[in-house]
Amino acid sequence: MNILVINCGSSSLKFQLINAETEEVKAKGLCERIGIEGSVISYTPAGGEKEVTQSPMPTHTEAISLVLAALTNEKTGVVKSLSEIGAVGHRIVHGGEKFASSCVITDEVQKTIEECSDLAPLHNPANLIGVNACKELMPGVPMVAVFDTAFHQTMPEKAYIYALPYEYYEKYKIRRYGFHGTSHGYVAGRTAAFLGRDITELKTIVCHLGNGASVSAVNGGKCVDTSMGLTPLEGLYMGTRSGDLDPAILEFIANKEGKSISEITSILNKKSGVLGMSCGLSSDFRDLQEAYEAGNPAAIRAMEAYCYKVAKVIGSYVAALNGVDAITFTAGIGENSGFVREKVCAYLGYLGITLDAAANAKRGDEMEITTPDSKVKVLVIPTNEELAIARDTYALVK
């Protein structure tokens, strides 16, 4: 069965067509600038050249239509007709407390996802636009929702509750939810497989380090804590997000600068993190590493603070797990930056970790980067959220 995986943003749409039995990616691509002048679709069939086409996309419906046209194109398409697509898996960012696993999208499920939109106002509405567009263009094809938050629903109350008046949890479900769950779950499973261990007997810390970043503590295959909270703003310092800070800072800056809470929140999401700490130098860690190595004080400040923060969160999760068997790095920075991995692991000597410099210098492969005598294994496992979505979708509709 061919599974179409859709990941809708407010003005973008990523897609892959995956053969569920062989797990082969038959085609992939990206629609950009949806609703904006200069819309572009890029499409790459397996074994073929990347095609980039400018085409108007006033809404996600037109974007989905272009995706389906590319997949069925006579020259470079990978299926002869839409009847060869058995189901569509949709990434949904926030499932609240309602969804602890992926599910087939019914009218009731869709209504519940809409009700979670106030928890993810930038993401859930866009995700649902993709669902509705696919339903319109592919009537009768099963749709599956795969939630970023679902993997973290195994967290115990002591891990997810905030120290606020309890009525805010009861009335508004204000609690820690966590994100990147599809990635954390996939990587935790691959970690166990790589080590030849039963996941139910493994204590793993997964470090999903990209422009958005989070760490999770996984005990026996189940998440017991994670660094993001009610929204993806909590936790680690990120590309442009502040991560953890004293909440009184919001009122302090608002009063000093004459800004609203909404404006301050926008600053925390879009102008903070390593971008803010580096005085606007860059939110791209490749730029920051280059500047760091050239002796740029702003880059040094941002990178040192970032790696220190990641190491602190890992340390807190060693305590939460009461020990750790493996620490796994994934996502863009985690998979490709030996520089960041080395700096983070430099704080973890108390765990008996010994890094293998030659292995750590490699990029992008599934690999162990510690020496044979290291008491805790440190791994690099490339994430594959699209494959995880396809697997969940296939399991529900086959």
PDB file of N, CA, C and O in Angstrom, residues 8 49 53 83 136 150 152 155 299 350:
ATOM      1  N   CYS A   8       1.450  19.852   6.988  1.00  0.00           N
ATOM      2  CA  CYS A   8       1.045  21.207   6.597  1.00  0.00           C
ATOM      3  C   CYS A   8       1.470  22.242   7.626  1.00  0.00           C
ATOM      4  O   CYS A   8       1.193  22.103   8.828  1.00  0.00           O
ATOM      5  N   GLU A  49      15.419  13.395 -10.940  1.00  0.00           N
ATOM      6  CA  GLU A  49      15.913  14.736 -10.658  1.00  0.00           C
ATOM      7  C   GLU A  49      14.845  15.568  -9.950  1.00  0.00           C
ATOM      8  O   GLU A  49      13.644  15.394 -10.168  1.00  0.00           O
ATOM      9  N   THR A  53       8.778  24.031  -9.691  1.00  0.00           N
ATOM     10  CA  THR A  53       7.802  24.680 -10.557  1.00  0.00           C
ATOM     11  C   THR A  53       7.099  25.803  -9.812  1.00  0.00           C
ATOM     12  O   THR A  53       6.613  25.600  -8.691  1.00  0.00           O
ATOM     13  N   SER A  83      -5.928   6.055  -7.307  1.00  0.00           N
ATOM     14  CA  SER A  83      -6.427   4.811  -6.705  1.00  0.00           C
ATOM     15  C   SER A  83      -5.293   3.982  -6.110  1.00  0.00           C
ATOM     16  O   SER A  83      -5.534   3.071  -5.313  1.00  0.00           O
ATOM     17  N   GLU A 136     -11.348  16.647   0.276  1.00  0.00           N
ATOM     18  CA  GLU A 136     -12.053  17.192  -0.884  1.00  0.00           C
ATOM     19  C   GLU A 136     -11.559  16.566  -2.187  1.00  0.00           C
ATOM     20  O   GLU A 136     -12.349  16.231  -3.071  1.00  0.00           O
ATOM     21  N   ALA A 150       1.350  12.870  21.200  1.00  0.00           N
ATOM     22  CA  ALA A 150       0.839  11.576  21.671  1.00  0.00           C
ATOM     23  C   ALA A 150       1.876  10.775  22.448  1.00  0.00           C
ATOM     24  O   ALA A 150       1.576  10.200  23.502  1.00  0.00           O
ATOM     25  N   HIS A 152       4.167  11.606  24.326  1.00  0.00           N
ATOM     26  CA  HIS A 152       4.447  12.126  25.665  1.00  0.00           C
ATOM     27  C   HIS A 152       3.281  11.965  26.638  1.00  0.00           C
ATOM     28  O   HIS A 152       3.390  12.365  27.803  1.00  0.00           O
ATOM     29  N   MET A 155       3.616  10.497  30.231  1.00  0.00           N
ATOM     30  CA  MET A 155       4.253  11.193  31.363  1.00  0.00           C
ATOM     31  C   MET A 155       3.352  11.126  32.600  1.00  0.00           C
ATOM     32  O   MET A 155       2.141  11.335  32.497  1.00  0.00           O
ATOM     33  N   ALA A 299      29.014  34.642  19.024  1.00  0.00           N
ATOM     34  CA  ALA A 299      28.798  33.237  18.660  1.00  0.00           C
ATOM     35  C   ALA A 299      29.263  32.317  19.779  1.00  0.00           C
ATOM     36  O   ALA A 299      28.607  31.310  20.087  1.00  0.00           O
ATOM     37  N   TYR A 350      30.900  12.457  34.351  1.00  0.00           N
ATOM     38  CA  TYR A 350      30.506  11.777  35.593  1.00  0.00           C
ATOM     39  C   TYR A 350      29.710  10.507  35.317  1.00  0.00           C
ATOM     40  O   TYR A 350      29.579   9.633  36.189  1.00  0.00           O
TER      41      TYR A 350
END
